[in-house]
Every structure is written in C-alpha cells, then in structure tokens.
Coordinates of C-alpha atoms in Angstrom, one line a residue:
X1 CA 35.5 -14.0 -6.8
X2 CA 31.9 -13.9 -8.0
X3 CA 31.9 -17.9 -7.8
X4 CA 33.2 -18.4 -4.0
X5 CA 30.5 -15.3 -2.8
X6 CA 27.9 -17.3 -4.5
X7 CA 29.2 -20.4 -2.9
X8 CA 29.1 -19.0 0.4
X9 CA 25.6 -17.3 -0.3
X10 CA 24.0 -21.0 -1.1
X11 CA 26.0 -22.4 1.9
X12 CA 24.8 -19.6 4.3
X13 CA 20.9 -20.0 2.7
X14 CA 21.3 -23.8 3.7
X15 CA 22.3 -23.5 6.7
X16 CA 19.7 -20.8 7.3
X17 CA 16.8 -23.1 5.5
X18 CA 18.0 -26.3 7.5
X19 CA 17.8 -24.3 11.1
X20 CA 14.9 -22.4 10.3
X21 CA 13.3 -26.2 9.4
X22 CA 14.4 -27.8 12.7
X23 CA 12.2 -24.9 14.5
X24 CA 9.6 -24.4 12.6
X25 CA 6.1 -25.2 14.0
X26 CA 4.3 -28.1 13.0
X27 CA 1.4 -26.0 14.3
X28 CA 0.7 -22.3 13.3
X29 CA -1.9 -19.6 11.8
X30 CA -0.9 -18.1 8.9
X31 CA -3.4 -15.7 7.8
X32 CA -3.9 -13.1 5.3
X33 CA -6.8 -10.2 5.3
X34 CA -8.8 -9.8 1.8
X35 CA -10.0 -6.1 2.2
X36 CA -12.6 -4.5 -0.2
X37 CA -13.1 -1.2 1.6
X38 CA -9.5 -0.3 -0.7
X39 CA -12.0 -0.4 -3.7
X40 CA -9.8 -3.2 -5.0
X41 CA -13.0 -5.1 -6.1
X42 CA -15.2 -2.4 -7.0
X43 CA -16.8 -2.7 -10.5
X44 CA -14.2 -5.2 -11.5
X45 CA -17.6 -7.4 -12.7
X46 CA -18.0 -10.8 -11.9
X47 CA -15.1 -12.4 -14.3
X48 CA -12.3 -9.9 -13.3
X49 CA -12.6 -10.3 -9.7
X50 CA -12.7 -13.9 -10.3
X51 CA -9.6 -13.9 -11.7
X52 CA -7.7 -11.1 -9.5
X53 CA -9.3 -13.4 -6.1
X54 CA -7.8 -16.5 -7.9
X55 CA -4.6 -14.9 -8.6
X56 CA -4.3 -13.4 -5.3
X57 CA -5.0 -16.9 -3.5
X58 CA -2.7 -19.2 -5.4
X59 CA 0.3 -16.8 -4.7
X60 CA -0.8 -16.8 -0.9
X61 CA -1.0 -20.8 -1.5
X62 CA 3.0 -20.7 -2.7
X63 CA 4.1 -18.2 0.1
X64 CA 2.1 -20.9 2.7
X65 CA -0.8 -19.2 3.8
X66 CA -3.4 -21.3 5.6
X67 CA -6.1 -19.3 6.7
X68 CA -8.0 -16.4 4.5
X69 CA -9.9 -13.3 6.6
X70 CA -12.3 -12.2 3.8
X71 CA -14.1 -8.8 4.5
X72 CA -18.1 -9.7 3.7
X73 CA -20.0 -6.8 5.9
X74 CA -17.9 -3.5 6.0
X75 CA -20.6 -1.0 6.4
X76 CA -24.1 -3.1 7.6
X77 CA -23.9 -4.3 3.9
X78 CA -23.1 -7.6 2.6
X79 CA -20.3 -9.3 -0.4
X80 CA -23.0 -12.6 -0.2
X81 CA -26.7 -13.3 -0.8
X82 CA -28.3 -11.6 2.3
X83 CA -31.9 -11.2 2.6
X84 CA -31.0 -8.8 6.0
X85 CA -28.5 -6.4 4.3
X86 CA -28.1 -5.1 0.9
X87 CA -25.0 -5.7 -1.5
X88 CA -22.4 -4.0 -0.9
X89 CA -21.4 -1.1 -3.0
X90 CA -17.9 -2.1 -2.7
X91 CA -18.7 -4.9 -4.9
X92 CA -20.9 -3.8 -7.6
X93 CA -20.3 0.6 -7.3
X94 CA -23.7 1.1 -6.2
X95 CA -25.0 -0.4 -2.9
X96 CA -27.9 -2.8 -3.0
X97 CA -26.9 -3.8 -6.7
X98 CA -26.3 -7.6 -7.1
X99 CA -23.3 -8.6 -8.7
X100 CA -24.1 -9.3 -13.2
X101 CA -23.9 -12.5 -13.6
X102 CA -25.0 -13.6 -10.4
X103 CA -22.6 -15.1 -8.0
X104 CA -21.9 -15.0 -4.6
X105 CA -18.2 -14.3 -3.6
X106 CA -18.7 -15.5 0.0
X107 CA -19.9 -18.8 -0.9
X108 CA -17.2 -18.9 -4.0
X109 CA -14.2 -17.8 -1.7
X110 CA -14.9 -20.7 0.5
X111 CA -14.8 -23.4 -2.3
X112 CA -11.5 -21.6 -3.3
X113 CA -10.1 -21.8 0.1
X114 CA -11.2 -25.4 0.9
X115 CA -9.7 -26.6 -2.5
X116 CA -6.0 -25.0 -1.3
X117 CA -6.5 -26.4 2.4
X118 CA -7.0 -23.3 3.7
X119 CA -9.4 -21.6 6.3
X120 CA -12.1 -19.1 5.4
X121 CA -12.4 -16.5 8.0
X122 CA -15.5 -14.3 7.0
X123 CA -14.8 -10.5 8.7
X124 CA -17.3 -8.4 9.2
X125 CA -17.6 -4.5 10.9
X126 CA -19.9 -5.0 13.3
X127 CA -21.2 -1.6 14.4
X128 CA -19.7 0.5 11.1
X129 CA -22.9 1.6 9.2
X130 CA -21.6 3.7 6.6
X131 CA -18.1 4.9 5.5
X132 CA -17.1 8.2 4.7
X133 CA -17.0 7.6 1.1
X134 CA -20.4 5.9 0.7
X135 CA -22.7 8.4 -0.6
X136 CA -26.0 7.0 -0.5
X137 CA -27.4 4.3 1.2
X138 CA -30.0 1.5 0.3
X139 CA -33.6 1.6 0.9
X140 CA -33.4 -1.3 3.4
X141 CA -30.2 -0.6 5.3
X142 CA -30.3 -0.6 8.6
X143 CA -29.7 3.5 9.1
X144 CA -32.5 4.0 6.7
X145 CA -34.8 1.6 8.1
X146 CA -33.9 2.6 12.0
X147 CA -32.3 6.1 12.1
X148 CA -32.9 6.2 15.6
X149 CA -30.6 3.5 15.8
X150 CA -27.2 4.9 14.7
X151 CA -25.3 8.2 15.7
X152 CA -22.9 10.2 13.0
X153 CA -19.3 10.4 14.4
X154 CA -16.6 12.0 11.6
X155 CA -18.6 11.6 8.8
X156 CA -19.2 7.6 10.0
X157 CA -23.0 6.4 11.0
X158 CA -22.2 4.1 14.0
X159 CA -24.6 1.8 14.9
X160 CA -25.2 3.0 18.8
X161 CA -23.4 0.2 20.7
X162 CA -25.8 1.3 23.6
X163 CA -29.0 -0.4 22.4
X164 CA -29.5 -3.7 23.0
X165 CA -31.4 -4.3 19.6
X166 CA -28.1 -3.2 17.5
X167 CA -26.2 -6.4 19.4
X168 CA -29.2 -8.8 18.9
X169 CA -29.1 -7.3 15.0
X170 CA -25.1 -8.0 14.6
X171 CA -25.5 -11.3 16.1
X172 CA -28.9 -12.2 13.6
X173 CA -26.8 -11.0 10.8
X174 CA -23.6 -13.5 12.0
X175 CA -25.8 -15.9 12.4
X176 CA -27.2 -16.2 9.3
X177 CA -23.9 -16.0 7.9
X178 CA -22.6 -19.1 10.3
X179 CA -25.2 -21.2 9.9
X180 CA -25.7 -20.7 6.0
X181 CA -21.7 -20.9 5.0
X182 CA -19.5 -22.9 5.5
X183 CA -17.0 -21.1 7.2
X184 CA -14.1 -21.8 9.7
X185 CA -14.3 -18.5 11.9
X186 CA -15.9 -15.7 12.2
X187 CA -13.8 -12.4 12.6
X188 CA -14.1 -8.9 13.6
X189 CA -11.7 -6.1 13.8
X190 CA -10.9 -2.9 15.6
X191 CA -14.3 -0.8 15.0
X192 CA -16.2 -0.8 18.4
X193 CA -17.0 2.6 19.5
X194 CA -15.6 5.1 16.9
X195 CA -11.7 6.3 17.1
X196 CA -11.5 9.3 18.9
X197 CA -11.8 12.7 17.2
X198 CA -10.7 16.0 18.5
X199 CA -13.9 18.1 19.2
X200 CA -16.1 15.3 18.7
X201 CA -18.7 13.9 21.1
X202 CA -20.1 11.1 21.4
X203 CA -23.9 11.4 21.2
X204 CA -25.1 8.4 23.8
X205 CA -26.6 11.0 26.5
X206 CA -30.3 9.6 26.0
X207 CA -28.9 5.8 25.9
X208 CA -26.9 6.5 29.3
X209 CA -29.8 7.8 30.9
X210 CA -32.0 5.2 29.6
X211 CA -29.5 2.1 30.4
X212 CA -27.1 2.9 32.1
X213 CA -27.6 0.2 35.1
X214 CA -26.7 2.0 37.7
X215 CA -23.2 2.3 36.7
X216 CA -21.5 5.7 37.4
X217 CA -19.0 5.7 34.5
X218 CA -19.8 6.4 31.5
X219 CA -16.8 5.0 30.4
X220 CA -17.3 2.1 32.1
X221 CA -21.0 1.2 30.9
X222 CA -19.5 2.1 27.0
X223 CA -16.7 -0.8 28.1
X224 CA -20.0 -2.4 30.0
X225 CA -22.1 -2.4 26.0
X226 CA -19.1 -3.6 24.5
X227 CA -18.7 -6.5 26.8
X228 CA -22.0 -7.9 26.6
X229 CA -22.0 -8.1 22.8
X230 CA -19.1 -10.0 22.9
X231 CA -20.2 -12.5 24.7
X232 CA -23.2 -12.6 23.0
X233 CA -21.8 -12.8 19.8
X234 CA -19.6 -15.8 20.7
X235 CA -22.3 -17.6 22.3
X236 CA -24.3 -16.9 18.7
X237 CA -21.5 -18.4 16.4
X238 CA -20.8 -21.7 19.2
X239 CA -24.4 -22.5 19.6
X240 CA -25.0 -22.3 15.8
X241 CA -21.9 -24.0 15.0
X242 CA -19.3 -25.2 17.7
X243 CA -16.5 -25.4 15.8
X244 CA -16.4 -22.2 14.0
X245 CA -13.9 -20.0 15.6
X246 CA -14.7 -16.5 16.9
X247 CA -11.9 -14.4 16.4
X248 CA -11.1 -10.4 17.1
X249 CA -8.3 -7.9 15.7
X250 CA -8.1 -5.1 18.1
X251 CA -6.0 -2.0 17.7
X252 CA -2.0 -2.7 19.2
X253 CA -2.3 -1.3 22.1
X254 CA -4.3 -2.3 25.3
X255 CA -3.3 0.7 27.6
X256 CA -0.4 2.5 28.5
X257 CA 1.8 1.8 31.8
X258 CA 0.8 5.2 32.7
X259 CA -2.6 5.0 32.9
X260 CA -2.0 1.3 34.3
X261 CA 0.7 -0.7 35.8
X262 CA 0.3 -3.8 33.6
X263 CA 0.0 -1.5 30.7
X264 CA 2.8 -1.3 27.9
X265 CA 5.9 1.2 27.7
X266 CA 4.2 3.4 24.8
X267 CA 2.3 6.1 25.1
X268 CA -0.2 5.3 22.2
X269 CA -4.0 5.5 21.6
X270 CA -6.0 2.4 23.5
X271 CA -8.4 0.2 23.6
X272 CA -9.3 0.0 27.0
X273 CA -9.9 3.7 27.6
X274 CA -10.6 5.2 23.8
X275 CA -12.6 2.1 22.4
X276 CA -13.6 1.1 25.4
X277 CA -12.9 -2.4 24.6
X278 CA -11.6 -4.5 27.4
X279 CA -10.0 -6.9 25.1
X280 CA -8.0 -9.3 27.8
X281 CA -11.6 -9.7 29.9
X282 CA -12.7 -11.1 26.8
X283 CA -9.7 -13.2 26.3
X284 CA -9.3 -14.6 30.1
X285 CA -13.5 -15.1 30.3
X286 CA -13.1 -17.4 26.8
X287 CA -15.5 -15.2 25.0
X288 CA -13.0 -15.3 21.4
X289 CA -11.1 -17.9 19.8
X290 CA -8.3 -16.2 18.7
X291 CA -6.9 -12.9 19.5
X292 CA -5.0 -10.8 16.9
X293 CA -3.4 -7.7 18.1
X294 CA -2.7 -4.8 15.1
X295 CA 1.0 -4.4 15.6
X296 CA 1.9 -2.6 12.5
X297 CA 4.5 0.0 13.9
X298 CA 8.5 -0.8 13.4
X299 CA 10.9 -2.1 15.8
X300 CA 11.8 1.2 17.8
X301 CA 8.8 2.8 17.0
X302 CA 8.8 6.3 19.7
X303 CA 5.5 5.7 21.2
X304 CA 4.5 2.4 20.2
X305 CA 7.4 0.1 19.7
X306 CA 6.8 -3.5 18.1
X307 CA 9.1 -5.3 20.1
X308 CA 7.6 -4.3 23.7
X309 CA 4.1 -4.5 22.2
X310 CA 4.7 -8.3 21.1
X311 CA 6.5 -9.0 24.1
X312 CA 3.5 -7.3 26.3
X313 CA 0.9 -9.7 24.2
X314 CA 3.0 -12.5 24.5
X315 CA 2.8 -11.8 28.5
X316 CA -0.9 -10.9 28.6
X317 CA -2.8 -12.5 26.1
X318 CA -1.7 -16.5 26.3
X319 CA -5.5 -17.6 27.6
X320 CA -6.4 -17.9 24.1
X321 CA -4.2 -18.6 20.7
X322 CA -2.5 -15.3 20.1
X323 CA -2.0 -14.3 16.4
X324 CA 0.0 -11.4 15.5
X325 CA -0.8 -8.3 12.7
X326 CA 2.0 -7.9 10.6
X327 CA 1.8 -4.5 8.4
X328 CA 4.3 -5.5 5.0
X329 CA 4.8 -2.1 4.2
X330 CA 6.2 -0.6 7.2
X331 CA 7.7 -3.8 7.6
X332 CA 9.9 -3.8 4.6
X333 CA 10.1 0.1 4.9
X334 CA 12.3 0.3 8.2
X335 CA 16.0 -1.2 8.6
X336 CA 16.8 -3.8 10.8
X337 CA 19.2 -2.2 13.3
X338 CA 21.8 -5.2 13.7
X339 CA 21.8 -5.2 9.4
X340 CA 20.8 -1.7 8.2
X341 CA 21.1 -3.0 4.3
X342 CA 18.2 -5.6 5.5
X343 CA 14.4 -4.3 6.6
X344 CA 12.6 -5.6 9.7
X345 CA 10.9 -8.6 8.5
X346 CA 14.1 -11.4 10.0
X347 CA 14.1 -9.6 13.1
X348 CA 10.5 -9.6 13.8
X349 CA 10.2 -13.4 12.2
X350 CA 12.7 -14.2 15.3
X351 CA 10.7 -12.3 17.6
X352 CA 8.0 -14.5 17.0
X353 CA 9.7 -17.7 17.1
X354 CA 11.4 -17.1 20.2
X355 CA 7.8 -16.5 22.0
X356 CA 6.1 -19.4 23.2
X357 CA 2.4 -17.8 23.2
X358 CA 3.1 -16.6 19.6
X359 CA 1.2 -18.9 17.5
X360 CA 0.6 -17.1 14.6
X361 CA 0.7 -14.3 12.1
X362 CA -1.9 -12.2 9.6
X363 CA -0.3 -10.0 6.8
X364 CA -2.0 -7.2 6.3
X365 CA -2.9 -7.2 3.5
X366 CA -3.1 -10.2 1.3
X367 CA -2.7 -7.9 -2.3
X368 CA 0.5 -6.4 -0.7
X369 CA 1.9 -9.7 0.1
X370 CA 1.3 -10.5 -3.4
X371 CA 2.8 -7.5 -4.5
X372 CA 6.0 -8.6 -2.3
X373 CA 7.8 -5.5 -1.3
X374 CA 11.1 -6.2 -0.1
X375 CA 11.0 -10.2 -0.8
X376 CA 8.3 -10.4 2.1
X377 CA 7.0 -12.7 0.3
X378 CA 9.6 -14.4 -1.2
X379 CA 11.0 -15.0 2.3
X380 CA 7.9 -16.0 3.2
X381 CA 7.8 -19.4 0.7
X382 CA 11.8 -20.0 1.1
X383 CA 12.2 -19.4 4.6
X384 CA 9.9 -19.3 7.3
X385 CA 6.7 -20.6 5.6
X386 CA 8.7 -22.6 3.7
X387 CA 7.2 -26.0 4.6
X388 CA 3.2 -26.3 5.5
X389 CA 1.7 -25.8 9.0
X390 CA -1.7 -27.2 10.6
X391 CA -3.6 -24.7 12.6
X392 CA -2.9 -24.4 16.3
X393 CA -4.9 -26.5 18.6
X394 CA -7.8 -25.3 20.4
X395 CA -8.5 -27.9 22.8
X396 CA -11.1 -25.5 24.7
X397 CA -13.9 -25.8 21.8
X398 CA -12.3 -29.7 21.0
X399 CA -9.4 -31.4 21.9
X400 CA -10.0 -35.1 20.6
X401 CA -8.7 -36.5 17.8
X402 CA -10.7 -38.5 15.0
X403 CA -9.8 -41.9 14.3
X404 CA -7.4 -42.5 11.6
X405 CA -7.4 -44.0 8.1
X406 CA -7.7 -47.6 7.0
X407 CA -6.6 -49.5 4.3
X408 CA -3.9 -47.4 3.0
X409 CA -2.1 -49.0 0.1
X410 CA -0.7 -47.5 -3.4
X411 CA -1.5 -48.7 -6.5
X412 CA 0.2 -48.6 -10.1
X413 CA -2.5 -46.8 -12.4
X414 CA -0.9 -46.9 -15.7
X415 CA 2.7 -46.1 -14.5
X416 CA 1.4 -43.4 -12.0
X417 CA 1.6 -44.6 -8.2
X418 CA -1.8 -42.8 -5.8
X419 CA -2.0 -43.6 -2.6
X420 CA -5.3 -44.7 -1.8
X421 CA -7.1 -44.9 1.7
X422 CA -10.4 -44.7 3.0
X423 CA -12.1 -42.4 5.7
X424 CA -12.1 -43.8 9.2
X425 CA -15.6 -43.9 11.0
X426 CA -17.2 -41.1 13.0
X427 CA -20.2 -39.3 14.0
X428 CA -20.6 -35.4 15.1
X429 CA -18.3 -32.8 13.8
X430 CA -16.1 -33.6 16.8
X431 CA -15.1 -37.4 15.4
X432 CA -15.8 -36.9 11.7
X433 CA -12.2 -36.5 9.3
X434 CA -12.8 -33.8 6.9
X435 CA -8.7 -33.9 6.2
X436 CA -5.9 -35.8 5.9
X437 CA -1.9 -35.1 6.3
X438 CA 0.3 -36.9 3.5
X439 CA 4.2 -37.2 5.0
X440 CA 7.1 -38.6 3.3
X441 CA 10.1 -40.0 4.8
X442 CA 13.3 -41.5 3.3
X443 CA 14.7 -44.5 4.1
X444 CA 16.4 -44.4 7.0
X445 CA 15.0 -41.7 8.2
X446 CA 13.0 -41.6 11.7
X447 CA 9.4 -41.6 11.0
X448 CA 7.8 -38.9 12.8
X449 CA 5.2 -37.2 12.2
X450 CA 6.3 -34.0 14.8
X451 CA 8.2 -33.0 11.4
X452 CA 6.6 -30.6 9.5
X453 CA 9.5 -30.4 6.8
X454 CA 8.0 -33.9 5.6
X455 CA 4.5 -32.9 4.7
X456 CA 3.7 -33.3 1.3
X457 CA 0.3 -32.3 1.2
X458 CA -2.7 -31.5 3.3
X459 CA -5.8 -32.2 1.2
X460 CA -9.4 -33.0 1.5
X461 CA -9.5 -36.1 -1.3
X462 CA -8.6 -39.5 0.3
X463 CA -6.1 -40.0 -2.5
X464 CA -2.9 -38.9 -3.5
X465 CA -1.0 -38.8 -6.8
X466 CA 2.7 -39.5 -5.6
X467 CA 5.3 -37.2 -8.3
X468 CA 6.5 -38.5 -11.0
X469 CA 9.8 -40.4 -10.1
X470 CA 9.2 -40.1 -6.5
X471 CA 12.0 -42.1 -4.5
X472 CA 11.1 -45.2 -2.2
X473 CA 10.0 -44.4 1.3
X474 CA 7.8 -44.6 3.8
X475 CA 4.6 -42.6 3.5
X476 CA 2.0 -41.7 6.3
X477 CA -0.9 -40.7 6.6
X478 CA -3.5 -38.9 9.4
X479 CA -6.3 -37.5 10.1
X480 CA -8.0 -33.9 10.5
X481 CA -11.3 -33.2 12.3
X482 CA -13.0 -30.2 12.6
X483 CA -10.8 -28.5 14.5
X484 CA -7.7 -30.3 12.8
X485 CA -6.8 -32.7 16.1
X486 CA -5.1 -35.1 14.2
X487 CA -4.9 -39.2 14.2
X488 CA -2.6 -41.4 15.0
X489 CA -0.7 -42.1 11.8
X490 CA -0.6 -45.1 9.1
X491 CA 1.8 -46.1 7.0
X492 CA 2.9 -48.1 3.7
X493 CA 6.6 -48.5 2.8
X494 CA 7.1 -47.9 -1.3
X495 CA 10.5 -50.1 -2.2

C-alpha cells in the first residue's frame, strides 16, 4: 500500500512540476530582503557575518532567487564606507565604529550577488534617523549635527519631511551610494512620515507656516513634501546612473473604499491618508521603477484580506512592474481553505500566476526563507522557482537589445567540453552585454528560447563548462544588457 501512495505522490508531483513548467515565466523578480535592523549582524565581526551572508545567499541561489534588497542606511547611518554618515551600529554594536578587519559589506555583497547572477538592491530608510533601540548617536549624524532638522515621534527622530534640505540630504546620500557602487536598484520602504500613534502629534506647525505654498491642507502639503522627494530622488539615481532601478515598498494598503471609491474592501491603516504617500501618482507619473506593495496578511484576513489586496494592485498598479511582499511566516502559519492540512503558500503562488500585472515576488525575509518554515522554501526550488527567470523588462528606462555573441563553438579541454564565445560589440550601457543566457535543447526538441525550463545557466563569464556526461544537443546562447533585453540567439549542435 505504501508502494502505490508513493507512486501516485511522484506521479501527482510530475504532473504538478511539468504544468507548473509550461507556465512559468521566462521573465520574473524574485527577490529577497537582507534586514539588519533584527540585529542579525550585530557584533558577529567581520568573518562570522561573512560566513552567515554567504550561507544565506547560496541557499537563496538553490531556492532561485534573483534579486537581493540589502538594508545599507536604516537610521541616517551607513553598512558601507560613507564619508556623509557614520557606521552603522547594527553592524559593529556601537555606531560610528568601522567594522575590525576592515571591509565594506556593501561593496562585498555586490561581488557576491554578481558572482550568483543576481541583482543587488541597496535599501535604505530615507527619513528614519534613529530607532527606538539606538541609544546614542554619533558625533557627525545628521540629528546631532542639525537638531533643528528632525522631530521625535514614538521614541523615533524623523528627519522633518517638510524641509527641503532633508530631501536634497537623502538624495546626496543616494547619490553617493549610486554613483560609487555598483548596484542594480536603489530601494526604499514604507517609512515616510511616521505610522500613526494614538495621542501623538505631529510637530510640523513652524514648517507649515513656513512652506506651506498656499495649500490649505495640511494633509495634502505632508502628501505635497512626500511627492516632491520622490521625484527628486528618482531623477538623482537616473541622471547619475540610468539604468539603476528606483524601486519603493509601501505599506499593503492604498486607502480604503470607504474613504474612496477606488479604494480596497478592507478597512486597514493607509498610505494615502496616514503616510501621506500617494503611492499610484508616483507610479502613473514614472517616478519608481518598481512597486512592491507589503501584503503580508493571510488569505481571509478581516480587514485586510490578501486576495482583494493583490487583486486591487493588480488593477491599480500595472503602469510600472508590480512586485509583490510575501511575509513566510504568516504564510506558512494559516491553512489554505480548499486543503486545510496545507498552508497558504499554493494558493497565493496561483494567485500570482493567474495575474497578468504580477510580475514578481520579495520574501520577507531572506533568513526566514532560509530557515524554510513549512517547505516555503523547498517549494520554492522544486516548484515554482524551480527553473531560472530573467528580470522583467523595463522598456521605459531601455527597451533595446544588445547584439548577440559571435564565434560560439565548444572545445574538448582534456576530456572536458566548454563552450566558448566572445562578447558581441557595443558602446554605452544601453548596447554593452554584461550577461549571457546558456539553453540546452535535446534533439528533437523545438529550439526556443521562450522556454525557461531549458536554461542552464545565466552567468557573467563568456564560457561555459558543459557537465560531465552531458547528452548531445543543441546549445544557445544570448545576450544580456544592462537592463537584461536580451539577443537574438546562437547556436552549435554537440553530436
């Protein structure tokens, strides 16, 4: 009996595998967020942390993660060599301390990433100034050096989103991380004006009376503040670098239908009217990238339910690639209602296949999905990450593809067979290959390269070692720019 229910389990995981292949994206984000402010990194010393980033990324590598959003600035403080903000105390226990030995975990994170093929998304808080756990601050952070400049909220120092010199500061500080790194994207989360707190004001009176530009509202010139730095920001990172992507994480919820008509059916806190950040101007005016929503409630959630919250993004937010926060653990922690034994990860997994503005997904966190509650993970690298993904296309910052690869021919090296081929011409980071896409097709089998089941590697070398053993076929090869348009393909037939 035990034989024929293991049969049947292969069979069923086969057929699940095969289908699951036939749909899945040759194009989608799969991110992950690397958090310090947990204290996961804290006094862990140059070595350990090393080792516990390493370990953390080659398991995100197996389950198919592409893209890495690394905290560097939680609190006007910095996890790389700044000579604007001090080190963060999240790194080294004591802010302003640099890491013993020296190193720079921005700058190492993005050679780790690059060697795996995947993106390096530096985060930072832009208007956070000090947590509530940070004790002290450093003689030449910004709250010490401009006190005038930042309000306490909740036991928080904000930096006052209503002075124009805090936005010019943010966008200096991106800026020097943009041009000075070589990152992907730059990313910022939820943090604009503080989350509300019962019995808690606000303290922008003199800023309103100064600024306020003859609008009425005062929730309108916060939303008004908010706006502008946006844009400013995003014209910062493009005109430094064009191709590095400007991406934002807003809380779940954009308003409620009750307080608008193309709100959602929950009845949650929201961004428009308690942030005051007007997240779908920015998405409809171009102003990010990439848009990735915080959707970390369950499937039937009472006031903030997943499945009419991705639904309502899907709807709202399609201007712009639309990502979607995934929390693990409240995502293994509820049941799926059609399969109570089961949690909620299949059912939300379907969700986002079935929506055609859903291009993505960012696992909060990455430690948890290398803990892998529930088989998250697990599911993850035998399912529906199973085989590799490019990132979605962003035709609005560059939609041309670079030329593709010449002289492509394998060679026997002392009874081990590498591909060889060399880098096609072009100039600018808009022609320029900085990838290339390695597929592998059977013979007899239609050569396409629409198929991401027959990717064998995405890698930055213009070589590749074929397996030991490895069957006849046709092999192909493209292309990646900048922005990873790819080429039209080339291709050698192994007999």
């Amino acid at each position: 009996m035990l034989r024929k229910q293991f049969i049947t389990f292969c069979l069923l995981l086969t057929v699940s595998l095969t289908a699951w292949a036939q749909s899945a994206p040759k194009r989608e984000f799969r991110g992950a967020w690397i958090q310090c402010v947990n204290g996961q990194f804290q006094n862990l010393g140059t070595e350990k942390m090393q080792q516990t980033l390493t370990g953390q990324l080659d398991e995100l590598q197996r389950m198919g993660v592409n893209a890495i959003i690394f905290q560097v600035r939680p609190e006007c403080d910095a996890l790389y060599a700044s000579a604007l903000e001090p080190w963060s105390r999240f790194l080294t226990g004591e802010q302003g301390r640099a890491p013993q030995p020296y190193w720079d975990p921005l700058q190492w994170m993005v050679e780790q990433c690059h060697q795996r093929g995947m993106e390096l998304h530096a985060w930072i808080n832009p208007y956070r100034a000090k947590t509530k756990v940070t004790p002290t601050l450093a003689a030449n952070h910004i709250a010490r050096r401009y006190p005038d400049r930042v309000f306490a909220y909740d036991g928080l120092l904000i930096l006052n989103p209503g002075i124009a010199e805090n936005r010019d500061y943010i966008c200096t500080v991106a800026e020097d991380i943009v041009s000075r790194y070589d990152v992907d994207g730059l990313h910022i989360d939820d943090y604009f004006y503080p989350y509300p707190v019962a019995g808690q004001q606000i303290p922008d009176d003199a800023q309103y009376q100064l600024f306020s530009n003859g609008i009425r509202d005062r929730s309108d010139w916060r939303r008004y503040n908010v706006n502008l730095f946006i844009r400013q920001l995003s014209e910062t990172i493009h005109r430094v670098k064009p191709w590095v992507k400007f991406g934002v994480s807003p809380f779940g919820i954009y308003r409620n239908k009750k307080n608008d008509p193309n709100g959602s059916q929950t009845n949650g806190l929201q961004n428009y009217d308690d942030l005051y950040a007007d997240v779908l101007l920015w998405v409809n005016n171009g102003w990010i990238d990439y848009c990735v929503p915080q959707l970390y409630w369950q499937i039937g959630h009472p006031t903030a339910d997943y499945e009419e919250l991705i639904r309502w993004w899907n709807k709202n937010a399609g201007a712009r690639p639309l990502y979607i926060g995934e929390d693990i653990e409240r995502t293994v922690k509820h049941p799926n209602a059609a399969r109570p034994s089961e949690h909620q990860q299949a059912p939300k997994m379907a969700l986002h296949s079935q929506l055609p503005n859903v291009d993505g997904t960012v696992l909060w966190y990455a430690k948890m999905a290398v803990d892998n509650p529930g088989n998250y993970a697990t599911n993850l690298r035998n399912v529906y990450w199973r085989y590799p993904a490019l990132q979605p296309a962003m035709p609005f910052i560059d939609g041309k593809a670079p030329k593709k690869p010449r002289r492509l021919k394998c060679i026997d090296i002392e009874g081990q067979q590498v591909l060889f081929w060399t880098a096609p011409s072009g100039r600018g980071w808009k022609d320029a290959a900085v990838k290339y896409v390695v597929y592998r097709f059977a013979d007899g089998e239609t050569v396409s390269t629409n198929d991401a089941s027959k990717i064998v590697a995405v890698t930055t070398d213009t070589y590749y070692e074929l397996p030991a053993g490895a069957a006849r076929g046709t092999y192909v090869v493209t292309a990646l720019d900048r922005l990873q348009n790819e080429s039209k393909p080339v291709k050698v037939r192994l007999r």
